[in-house]
Coordinates of C-alpha atoms and ligand atoms in Angstrom, one line a residue:
M33 CA 0.0 0.0 0.0
N34 CA 1.5 3.3 -1.1
V35 CA 0.6 5.9 1.5
N36 CA 1.4 9.5 0.6
E37 CA 2.0 12.1 3.3
V38 CA 0.9 15.4 1.7
S39 CA 1.9 18.6 3.3
T40 CA -0.8 21.2 3.9
R41 CA -1.6 24.3 5.9
P42 CA -4.6 25.0 8.1
F43 CA -7.8 26.5 6.7
E44 CA -9.7 29.0 8.8
G45 CA -13.3 28.3 9.7
Q46 CA -13.4 24.5 9.8
K47 CA -15.5 24.6 13.0
P48 CA -18.5 22.2 12.7
G49 CA -21.9 24.0 13.3
T50 CA -25.2 22.7 14.5
S51 CA -24.8 19.7 12.2
G52 CA -21.2 19.2 10.8
L53 CA -19.2 21.4 8.5
R54 CA -21.2 23.1 5.8
K55 CA -19.7 25.4 3.2
K56 CA -20.2 26.3 -0.5
V57 CA -19.1 23.6 -2.9
A58 CA -16.5 26.0 -4.2
V59 CA -14.9 26.1 -0.7
F60 CA -14.9 22.3 -0.4
R61 CA -13.3 22.1 -3.9
Q62 CA -10.2 24.0 -2.9
P63 CA -7.2 21.7 -2.9
H64 CA -6.7 20.1 0.5
Y65 CA -9.8 21.6 2.1
L66 CA -11.8 18.4 2.5
E67 CA -8.7 16.4 3.1
N68 CA -7.6 18.7 6.0
F69 CA -11.0 18.3 7.7
V70 CA -11.1 14.5 7.3
Q71 CA -7.5 14.2 8.6
A72 CA -8.4 16.3 11.6
W73 CA -11.0 13.7 12.5
F74 CA -8.6 10.8 12.1
D75 CA -6.0 12.6 14.2
S76 CA -8.4 13.4 17.0
L77 CA -10.2 10.1 17.1
D78 CA -8.8 7.2 19.1
G79 CA -9.3 3.6 18.1
H80 CA -10.2 3.7 14.4
A81 CA -7.1 1.7 13.4
G82 CA -8.4 -1.6 12.1
A83 CA -12.0 -0.7 12.8
T84 CA -15.1 -0.4 10.6
L85 CA -16.4 2.9 9.4
V86 CA -19.7 3.7 7.5
L87 CA -19.7 6.2 4.6
G88 CA -22.5 7.7 2.5
G89 CA -24.3 10.8 1.6
D90 CA -27.4 12.5 0.3
G91 CA -26.2 12.3 -3.3
R92 CA -25.7 16.0 -3.9
F93 CA -23.1 17.4 -6.2
Y94 CA -19.5 16.5 -5.0
N95 CA -20.8 13.5 -3.0
R96 CA -19.1 10.9 -5.1
T97 CA -15.8 12.8 -5.4
A98 CA -15.7 13.4 -1.7
A99 CA -16.5 9.7 -1.0
Q100 CA -13.6 8.5 -3.1
T101 CA -11.2 10.9 -1.2
I102 CA -12.5 9.8 2.2
L103 CA -12.0 6.2 1.2
R104 CA -8.4 6.8 0.2
M105 CA -7.7 8.6 3.4
A106 CA -9.4 6.0 5.5
A107 CA -7.1 3.4 4.0
A108 CA -4.1 5.5 4.6
N109 CA -5.1 6.1 8.2
G110 CA -5.4 2.4 9.0
V111 CA -9.1 1.9 8.9
G112 CA -9.9 -1.8 8.5
R113 CA -13.2 -1.8 6.6
V114 CA -15.6 0.8 5.3
L115 CA -19.3 0.0 4.6
V116 CA -20.4 2.4 1.9
G117 CA -23.9 2.8 0.5
Q118 CA -24.2 1.9 -3.2
G119 CA -23.6 5.0 -5.3
A120 CA -22.1 6.6 -2.2
L121 CA -25.7 7.1 -1.0
L122 CA -27.1 6.8 2.6
S123 CA -29.7 8.9 4.1
T124 CA -28.7 10.4 7.5
P125 CA -31.1 8.0 9.5
A126 CA -30.0 5.0 7.4
A127 CA -26.3 5.9 8.1
S128 CA -27.2 5.9 11.8
C129 CA -29.0 2.6 11.4
V130 CA -26.0 0.9 9.5
I131 CA -23.5 2.2 12.1
R132 CA -25.6 0.6 14.9
K133 CA -26.5 -2.6 13.2
H134 CA -23.0 -3.4 12.1
R135 CA -21.4 -2.1 15.4
A136 CA -19.2 0.2 13.4
F137 CA -16.7 2.5 15.1
G138 CA -18.4 5.6 13.5
G139 CA -19.0 7.1 10.1
F140 CA -18.9 10.1 7.8
V141 CA -22.1 11.4 6.4
L142 CA -21.9 13.7 3.4
S143 CA -24.7 16.2 3.4
A144 CA -25.7 19.8 3.7
S145 CA -29.2 18.6 4.5
H146 CA -31.9 21.1 3.4
N147 CA -29.4 23.6 1.9
P148 CA -29.5 23.8 -1.9
G149 CA -27.0 21.7 -3.9
G150 CA -25.2 21.8 -7.3
P151 CA -21.9 23.3 -8.2
D152 CA -23.0 26.7 -6.8
G153 CA -24.8 25.2 -3.8
D154 CA -23.7 23.8 -0.5
F155 CA -21.8 20.7 0.6
G156 CA -21.3 19.3 4.0
I157 CA -19.7 16.6 6.1
K158 CA -20.4 15.3 9.6
Y159 CA -18.9 12.6 11.7
N160 CA -21.1 10.2 13.7
I161 CA -19.8 8.1 16.6
G162 CA -20.4 4.5 17.4
N163 CA -23.9 5.0 18.8
G164 CA -24.9 6.1 15.3
G165 CA -25.4 9.7 16.4
P166 CA -23.8 13.0 15.5
A167 CA -20.5 13.5 17.4
P168 CA -21.1 15.4 20.6
E169 CA -19.3 18.7 21.2
K170 CA -16.2 17.4 22.9
Y171 CA -15.4 15.5 19.7
T172 CA -16.3 18.3 17.3
Q173 CA -14.2 20.7 19.4
A174 CA -11.2 18.3 19.3
A175 CA -11.5 17.9 15.6
F176 CA -11.7 21.6 15.1
D177 CA -8.7 22.3 17.3
R178 CA -6.8 19.8 15.2
T179 CA -7.7 21.7 12.0
T180 CA -6.0 24.8 13.3
T181 CA -2.5 23.1 13.5
L182 CA -2.6 20.5 10.8
D183 CA 0.4 20.4 8.5
R184 CA 0.0 17.0 6.7
Y185 CA -2.6 14.4 5.7
L186 CA -2.4 10.8 4.7
I187 CA -3.8 9.4 1.5
V188 CA -3.2 6.3 -0.6
D189 CA -2.3 6.4 -4.2
E190 CA -5.0 4.0 -5.6
P191 CA -7.7 4.2 -8.3
D192 CA -11.3 5.0 -7.6
V193 CA -13.4 2.2 -6.1
D194 CA -16.5 1.1 -8.1
L195 CA -19.2 2.3 -5.7
D196 CA -22.0 1.1 -8.0
R197 CA -21.4 -2.6 -7.7
L198 CA -22.5 -4.3 -4.4
G199 CA -19.9 -6.4 -2.7
E200 CA -16.4 -6.3 -1.3
T201 CA -13.2 -4.9 -2.9
R202 CA -9.8 -3.9 -1.5
L203 CA -8.4 -0.4 -1.3
G204 CA -4.8 -0.8 -0.2
D205 CA -4.9 -2.8 3.0
M206 CA -8.6 -1.8 3.7
T207 CA -11.8 -3.6 2.7
V208 CA -14.5 -1.6 1.1
E209 CA -18.0 -3.2 1.2
V210 CA -20.6 -1.6 -1.0
V211 CA -24.0 -2.2 0.6
D212 CA -27.6 -1.7 -0.4
P213 CA -28.4 1.7 1.2
V214 CA -32.1 0.8 1.8
A215 CA -32.1 -2.8 3.0
D216 CA -31.0 -2.5 6.7
Y217 CA -33.2 0.6 7.2
A218 CA -36.3 -1.0 5.7
E219 CA -35.8 -4.0 7.9
L220 CA -35.6 -1.8 11.0
M221 CA -38.8 0.0 9.9
E222 CA -40.6 -3.3 9.5
A223 CA -39.6 -4.3 13.0
L224 CA -41.1 -1.1 14.5
F225 CA -44.3 -0.6 12.6
D226 CA -47.3 -2.8 11.8
F227 CA -46.7 -3.3 8.1
E228 CA -49.7 -5.6 7.8
A229 CA -52.0 -2.9 9.1
L230 CA -50.4 -0.4 6.8
R231 CA -50.9 -2.7 3.8
K232 CA -54.6 -3.1 4.8
L233 CA -54.9 0.7 5.0
F234 CA -53.6 1.1 1.5
R235 CA -55.8 -1.8 0.2
S236 CA -58.8 0.1 1.6
G237 CA -58.1 2.9 -0.8
F238 CA -56.2 5.3 1.5
R239 CA -54.3 7.8 -0.6
I240 CA -51.0 9.5 0.2
C241 CA -48.5 11.8 -1.5
F242 CA -44.9 11.7 -0.4
D243 CA -42.7 14.4 -1.8
A244 CA -39.0 13.3 -1.8
M245 CA -38.0 16.6 -3.3
H246 CA -35.5 14.9 -5.6
A247 CA -33.4 14.1 -2.5
I248 CA -32.2 11.0 -0.8
T249 CA -35.5 9.7 0.6
G250 CA -36.8 8.9 -2.9
P251 CA -35.4 5.3 -3.0
Y252 CA -36.4 4.7 0.6
A253 CA -39.9 5.9 0.2
Q254 CA -40.3 4.0 -3.0
A255 CA -39.1 0.8 -1.5
I256 CA -41.1 1.0 1.7
L257 CA -44.3 2.9 0.8
E258 CA -44.9 1.7 -2.7
D259 CA -43.1 -1.6 -3.0
R260 CA -43.5 -3.1 0.5
L261 CA -46.7 -1.5 1.7
G262 CA -48.6 -1.2 -1.5
A263 CA -49.2 2.5 -1.7
P264 CA -50.5 3.2 -5.2
A265 CA -47.8 3.8 -7.9
G266 CA -47.2 7.6 -8.0
S267 CA -47.7 8.1 -4.3
V268 CA -44.0 9.1 -4.2
I269 CA -43.3 12.2 -6.2
N270 CA -39.9 13.7 -7.1
G271 CA -38.5 10.4 -6.1
V272 CA -35.3 10.4 -8.2
P273 CA -32.4 11.9 -6.3
L274 CA -30.6 14.6 -8.3
E275 CA -27.3 16.2 -7.7
D276 CA -28.9 19.6 -7.5
F277 CA -32.3 18.5 -6.2
G278 CA -33.8 19.7 -9.5
G279 CA -32.8 23.2 -8.7
G280 CA -35.0 23.2 -5.6
H281 CA -34.5 23.8 -2.0
P282 CA -35.0 20.4 -0.3
D283 CA -36.5 21.7 2.9
P284 CA -39.8 20.2 3.8
N285 CA -41.8 23.2 4.9
L286 CA -44.8 25.1 3.6
K287 CA -42.6 27.4 1.5
H288 CA -40.2 25.0 -0.2
A289 CA -42.4 21.9 -0.5
H290 CA -44.9 23.9 -2.6
E291 CA -45.7 21.2 -5.0
L292 CA -46.9 18.9 -2.2
V293 CA -48.7 21.9 -0.5
E294 CA -50.6 22.6 -3.7
I295 CA -51.7 18.9 -3.9
M296 CA -52.7 18.7 -0.2
F297 CA -54.6 22.0 -0.2
G298 CA -56.2 21.4 -3.7
D299 CA -59.3 19.7 -4.8
D300 CA -59.5 15.9 -4.2
A301 CA -56.5 16.0 -1.9
P302 CA -55.1 12.7 -0.6
A303 CA -55.7 11.9 3.1
F304 CA -52.1 12.2 4.0
G305 CA -49.1 14.1 2.7
A306 CA -45.5 14.3 3.7
A307 CA -42.1 15.5 2.5
S308 CA -38.5 15.0 3.6
D309 CA -35.3 17.0 3.2
G310 CA -32.0 16.6 1.4
D311 CA -30.6 13.9 3.7
G312 CA -33.9 12.4 4.8
D313 CA -33.8 13.3 8.5
R314 CA -36.6 15.9 8.4
N315 CA -40.3 15.5 7.7
M316 CA -43.3 17.6 7.2
V317 CA -46.7 16.0 7.8
L318 CA -49.9 17.3 6.2
G319 CA -53.5 16.1 6.2
D320 CA -56.2 17.0 3.7
R321 CA -56.0 20.8 3.8
F322 CA -54.2 20.6 7.2
F323 CA -50.7 21.4 8.3
V324 CA -49.2 19.7 11.4
T325 CA -46.6 21.7 13.1
P326 CA -43.5 19.7 13.9
S327 CA -43.9 20.5 17.6
D328 CA -47.5 19.2 17.5
S329 CA -46.4 16.1 15.6
L330 CA -44.0 15.2 18.3
A331 CA -46.7 15.7 21.0
V332 CA -49.3 13.6 19.1
L333 CA -46.9 10.8 18.4
A334 CA -45.8 10.7 22.1
A335 CA -49.5 10.7 23.3
N336 CA -50.3 7.8 21.0
A337 CA -47.0 5.9 21.0
T338 CA -48.4 2.7 22.5
L339 CA -50.6 2.2 19.4
I340 CA -47.3 1.4 17.5
P341 CA -45.9 -2.1 17.9
G342 CA -42.3 -0.9 18.5
Y343 CA -43.5 1.3 21.4
R344 CA -46.3 -0.8 22.9
K345 CA -44.5 -0.9 26.2
G346 CA -44.6 2.9 26.5
L347 CA -41.9 5.6 26.4
N348 CA -39.0 6.0 28.8
G349 CA -39.3 9.8 28.4
V350 CA -39.4 12.5 25.8
A351 CA -37.0 15.3 24.8
R352 CA -37.3 18.4 22.7
S353 CA -34.9 21.2 21.8
M354 CA -35.4 24.4 23.7
P355 CA -37.0 26.4 20.9
T356 CA -39.5 23.6 20.2
S357 CA -42.9 24.3 21.6
G358 CA -44.0 22.9 24.9
A359 CA -46.8 20.8 23.5
V360 CA -44.9 17.6 24.2
D361 CA -44.3 18.7 27.8
R362 CA -48.0 18.7 28.4
V363 CA -48.2 15.1 27.2
A364 CA -45.3 14.1 29.4
G365 CA -46.9 15.8 32.3
E366 CA -50.2 14.0 31.9
L367 CA -48.6 10.6 31.2
G368 CA -46.1 11.0 34.0
L369 CA -43.1 10.8 31.6
P370 CA -39.7 12.5 32.2
C371 CA -39.3 15.4 29.7
F372 CA -35.9 17.0 28.8
E373 CA -35.1 20.3 27.2
T374 CA -31.9 20.4 25.2
P375 CA -30.1 22.9 23.0
T376 CA -30.8 22.9 19.2
G377 CA -29.2 20.1 17.3
W378 CA -29.7 16.3 17.3
K379 CA -26.3 15.7 19.0
F380 CA -27.8 16.7 22.3
F381 CA -30.3 13.8 22.3
G382 CA -27.7 11.0 22.0
N383 CA -26.8 10.7 25.6
L384 CA -30.4 10.8 26.8
M385 CA -31.3 8.0 24.4
D386 CA -28.2 6.0 25.2
A387 CA -29.0 6.2 28.9
G388 CA -32.6 5.1 28.3
K389 CA -34.0 8.4 29.5
A390 CA -35.8 9.5 26.3
T391 CA -37.5 7.4 23.7
F392 CA -39.0 10.1 21.4
C393 CA -37.2 13.3 20.6
G394 CA -38.1 16.2 18.4
E395 CA -37.2 19.7 17.1
E396 CA -39.4 22.4 15.8
S397 CA -37.4 22.3 12.6
F398 CA -39.3 19.4 11.2
G399 CA -37.2 16.8 13.0
T400 CA -38.7 13.8 14.9
S401 CA -37.4 10.4 15.8
S402 CA -36.9 7.8 18.4
D403 CA -34.2 5.7 20.0
H404 CA -34.3 3.2 17.1
V405 CA -31.4 5.3 15.6
R406 CA -29.5 8.3 16.9
E407 CA -30.6 10.8 14.2
K408 CA -33.8 12.4 13.4
D409 CA -35.7 10.3 10.9
G410 CA -38.1 11.7 8.3
L411 CA -39.6 8.4 7.0
W412 CA -39.9 7.0 10.6
A413 CA -42.2 9.9 11.4
V414 CA -44.2 9.4 8.3
L415 CA -44.7 5.7 9.1
A416 CA -45.5 6.5 12.7
W417 CA -48.3 8.8 11.5
L418 CA -49.6 6.2 9.1
N419 CA -49.5 3.6 11.8
L420 CA -51.7 5.9 14.0
L421 CA -54.1 6.5 11.2
A422 CA -54.4 2.8 10.5
E423 CA -55.3 2.3 14.2
R424 CA -57.9 5.1 14.1
P425 CA -59.9 4.2 11.0
G426 CA -62.2 7.0 9.8
Q427 CA -60.3 9.7 11.6
S428 CA -58.4 12.3 9.5
V429 CA -55.1 13.9 10.4
A430 CA -57.0 17.0 11.4
D431 CA -59.3 15.0 13.6
L432 CA -56.4 13.5 15.5
V433 CA -54.7 16.9 16.0
R434 CA -57.9 18.7 17.0
A435 CA -58.7 16.0 19.5
H436 CA -55.2 16.3 20.9
W437 CA -55.6 20.0 21.4
Q438 CA -58.9 19.5 23.1
R439 CA -57.3 17.1 25.6
F440 CA -54.0 18.9 26.1
G441 CA -54.5 22.5 25.0
R442 CA -53.0 24.1 21.9
N443 CA -49.5 25.6 21.8
Y444 CA -49.7 28.2 19.0
Y445 CA -46.3 28.3 17.6
S446 CA -44.3 29.8 14.7
R447 CA -40.7 30.4 13.7
H448 CA -39.7 33.5 11.8
D449 CA -36.4 33.4 9.9
Y450 CA -34.4 36.4 8.7
E451 CA -31.9 34.9 6.2
G452 CA -28.8 36.3 4.6
L453 CA -28.3 39.1 7.2
D454 CA -25.1 41.0 7.6
S455 CA -23.1 38.9 10.1
D456 CA -22.0 41.9 12.2
A457 CA -25.5 43.3 12.4
A458 CA -26.8 39.9 13.5
N459 CA -24.1 39.5 16.1
D460 CA -24.8 43.0 17.4
L461 CA -28.5 42.3 17.6
M462 CA -27.8 39.2 19.7
A463 CA -25.4 41.1 21.9
H464 CA -28.0 43.7 22.5
L465 CA -30.5 41.0 23.5
R466 CA -28.1 39.3 25.8
A467 CA -27.4 42.7 27.5
T468 CA -31.0 43.8 27.9
V469 CA -33.2 40.7 28.3
P470 CA -32.2 39.8 31.9
G471 CA -33.3 43.3 32.9
L472 CA -36.8 42.7 31.6
E473 CA -37.8 40.5 34.5
G474 CA -41.0 41.7 36.1
M475 CA -41.7 44.2 33.3
N476 CA -45.0 44.4 31.5
L477 CA -44.7 44.4 27.7
D478 CA -47.9 45.3 26.0
G479 CA -49.9 43.3 28.5
Y480 CA -47.4 40.4 28.7
K481 CA -45.6 40.2 32.0
V482 CA -42.0 38.9 31.8
R483 CA -41.2 36.1 34.2
T484 CA -37.6 35.5 33.1
G485 CA -35.2 36.6 30.5
D486 CA -31.9 34.6 30.0
D487 CA -29.5 33.0 27.6
F488 CA -30.2 29.2 27.6
A489 CA -27.5 27.1 29.1
Y490 CA -27.6 23.3 29.2
T491 CA -25.9 20.8 31.5
D492 CA -26.1 17.3 30.1
P493 CA -27.8 15.1 32.7
V494 CA -25.7 12.1 31.7
D495 CA -22.1 13.3 31.4
G496 CA -22.4 16.8 33.0
S497 CA -21.0 18.6 30.0
E498 CA -22.1 22.2 29.7
S499 CA -23.2 24.2 26.6
L500 CA -23.6 27.9 27.1
S501 CA -25.3 30.6 25.1
Q502 CA -27.8 28.4 23.2
G503 CA -30.5 31.1 22.6
V504 CA -31.9 34.1 24.3
R505 CA -35.3 33.5 25.9
V506 CA -38.0 35.8 27.1
I507 CA -40.5 33.8 29.1
F508 CA -43.8 35.4 30.2
E509 CA -46.0 34.8 33.2
D510 CA -48.6 32.9 31.1
G511 CA -46.0 30.6 29.7
S512 CA -45.7 32.4 26.3
R513 CA -42.2 32.6 25.0
I514 CA -40.0 34.4 22.5
V515 CA -36.7 32.8 21.7
Y516 CA -33.9 34.2 19.5
R517 CA -30.8 32.5 18.1
L518 CA -28.6 32.5 15.1
S519 CA -28.5 29.6 12.8
G520 CA -25.5 27.3 12.9
T521 CA -26.1 25.6 9.5
G522 CA -26.0 28.5 7.0
T523 CA -23.2 29.2 4.6
E524 CA -23.9 32.9 3.7
G525 CA -24.1 35.8 6.1
A526 CA -26.2 35.1 9.2
T527 CA -29.7 33.8 9.8
L528 CA -31.7 35.1 12.7
R529 CA -34.4 32.7 14.0
V530 CA -37.2 34.0 16.1
Y531 CA -39.4 31.4 17.8
I532 CA -42.8 32.5 19.2
E533 CA -45.2 30.5 21.3
R534 CA -48.4 31.0 23.2
F535 CA -50.5 28.4 25.0
E536 CA -54.2 28.3 24.6
P537 CA -56.1 25.9 26.9
N538 CA -59.6 27.0 25.7
A539 CA -60.8 24.7 22.9
S540 CA -63.2 27.3 21.6
K541 CA -60.1 29.4 20.7
H542 CA -58.3 26.7 18.9
G543 CA -59.4 27.7 15.4
I544 CA -57.4 31.0 15.1
E545 CA -54.9 31.4 12.3
T546 CA -51.5 30.9 13.8
Q547 CA -50.0 34.3 12.8
D548 CA -53.1 36.1 14.1
A549 CA -53.0 34.1 17.4
L550 CA -49.4 35.2 17.9
A551 CA -49.6 38.8 16.5
D552 CA -49.0 40.6 19.8
L553 CA -46.0 38.5 20.6
I554 CA -44.6 38.8 17.1
A555 CA -44.8 42.6 17.5
I556 CA -43.1 42.4 20.9
A557 CA -40.4 40.1 19.5
R558 CA -39.6 42.5 16.6
G559 CA -39.5 45.5 19.0
L560 CA -37.3 44.0 21.6
A561 CA -34.7 43.0 19.2
E562 CA -35.0 46.1 17.1
I563 CA -35.0 43.8 14.1
E564 CA -35.9 46.4 11.4
R565 CA -33.5 49.1 12.6
R566 CA -30.6 46.7 13.0
T567 CA -31.0 44.5 10.0
G568 CA -33.1 46.6 7.6
R569 CA -35.6 43.9 7.3
A570 CA -39.3 44.7 8.0
D571 CA -40.4 41.1 7.6
P572 CA -38.9 37.6 7.8
T573 CA -37.9 35.7 4.7
V574 CA -39.4 32.4 5.8
I575 CA -42.2 31.7 8.3
T576 CA -42.8 28.2 9.5
Ligands
LIG10 C1 -31.1 23.8 12.0 C2 -32.3 23.5 12.9 C3 -32.0 22.5 13.9 C4 -31.5 21.2 13.2 C5 -30.3 21.6 12.3 C6 -29.8 20.4 11.5 O1 -30.1 24.3 12.7 O2 -32.8 24.7 13.5 O3 -33.1 22.2 14.7 O4 -31.0 20.3 14.2 O5 -30.7 22.6 11.4 O6 -30.9 19.9 10.7 P1 -29.8 25.9 12.8 O7 -28.5 26.0 13.6 O8 -29.6 26.4 11.4 O9 -31.0 26.5 13.4 V1 -30.5 19.2 9.3 O10 -31.9 18.4 8.7 O11 -29.9 20.5 8.5 O12 -29.2 18.1 9.6
LIG11 CO1 -31.5 17.2 7.3

């Protein structure tokens, strides 16, 4: 095996964000850029020599090139075996599944998730540890520290591996096994959900529309929903993964999944609609002319979990990210389940799930999953909803959600994103909030009395690690909240996220349009942060 030691110099800014390192493709294509980052991982990890790694990505532009580079570097760094998805494909939840099932040491997932792809789009890479989940902060910090001093990387001088043919090959002293990207994942889904009940549901004429948005979930949805469960042909739309996602923005929300939204809000809509994102970990759930907020989705699934075979015994607990609405907290309260509040990003759920403290976890950003893997899982959420609907014949998605509100109350909830802001202006705005919000305690803002104002800090209940400055919160006496934070996944300027929530126990007031129900708080949120004056933006770019 011919190992080359290539000399290099550190690149600035290789610090992983909320979910790995995300940059423009042009940045990743600079000579040595990807190699440096990957070498920093090998240098900071302990125990990968001779071990098994998993590799795959969402199929976006540069996915294949990056996969070949990582394979050559893995061989040079002494990795024993790499399981790689055919075509260098693996959805994020499938990568997590494969790592766990094959007891791999860890894995690299190539994805920039919901960010646009193509030569002018974004690329990304994240490292997952042996539990199948995103590397916690102590690992990402160590890898980042290493990027700042790196002066060489190791790579073998070997031809490309044929990643389209299933089976084993050698690359230097390392074994490369090309695996079916769908098989292990589909088998896991079959173990959790009542596939027979789902087949019966489709035989009864139940119609769905699943929008894969030309991203990675297409082959998974096709294999599971249409081939195994018998959903009518054509139930999966935009099912062929494309390197640029067909020019779209593979983010399953009401703005970007507009084709699905038109179908579900049009005449003769199917009973159920769903979409997933670039790497398959997000989901949006819709009923016939009805949108389910991700926070409500988590709460409804938690309240009804025992209807699903894999969760018949009940949940150990639930967890949500801090900005996610408190809808699931109410379910936990009533069912007597522990409920955890973590910072934004799936990596914070891993310890809770490993310790058996949380079974269902969710984020307001269209992420829901359980401890079957250690990532959020779009198709899992879709199958969970379908399983509930199969157990509640005659009830629509809207019926289920309205009944849920009636029982637990409704958390009106919305997120307002201000994208592409000047970074300095956005940082100043956050600094202003950090300085002023603690002083608001006890004050009355347009009829809302402030209970607390702080910057969210988290101490992991399992390993005691601390994460500071995870979002500025203004919490009112009636439980309403405004949360501000800057995105850690963008690649251009800064994105300010403002999360607004109000609880409404009274069922006769559950029919208000969300933005109207939150109008007072939205005005307070804009005023407190001086958004227009500081950013020049009168309105958000995306409302979810
Ligand atoms: C966003 C979401 C966060 C999610 C993260 C990764 O992060 O808010 O909830 O975990 O994306 O999701 P941020 O820092 O931009 O707010 V994915 O599907 O992009 O891996
Ligand atoms: Co994603």
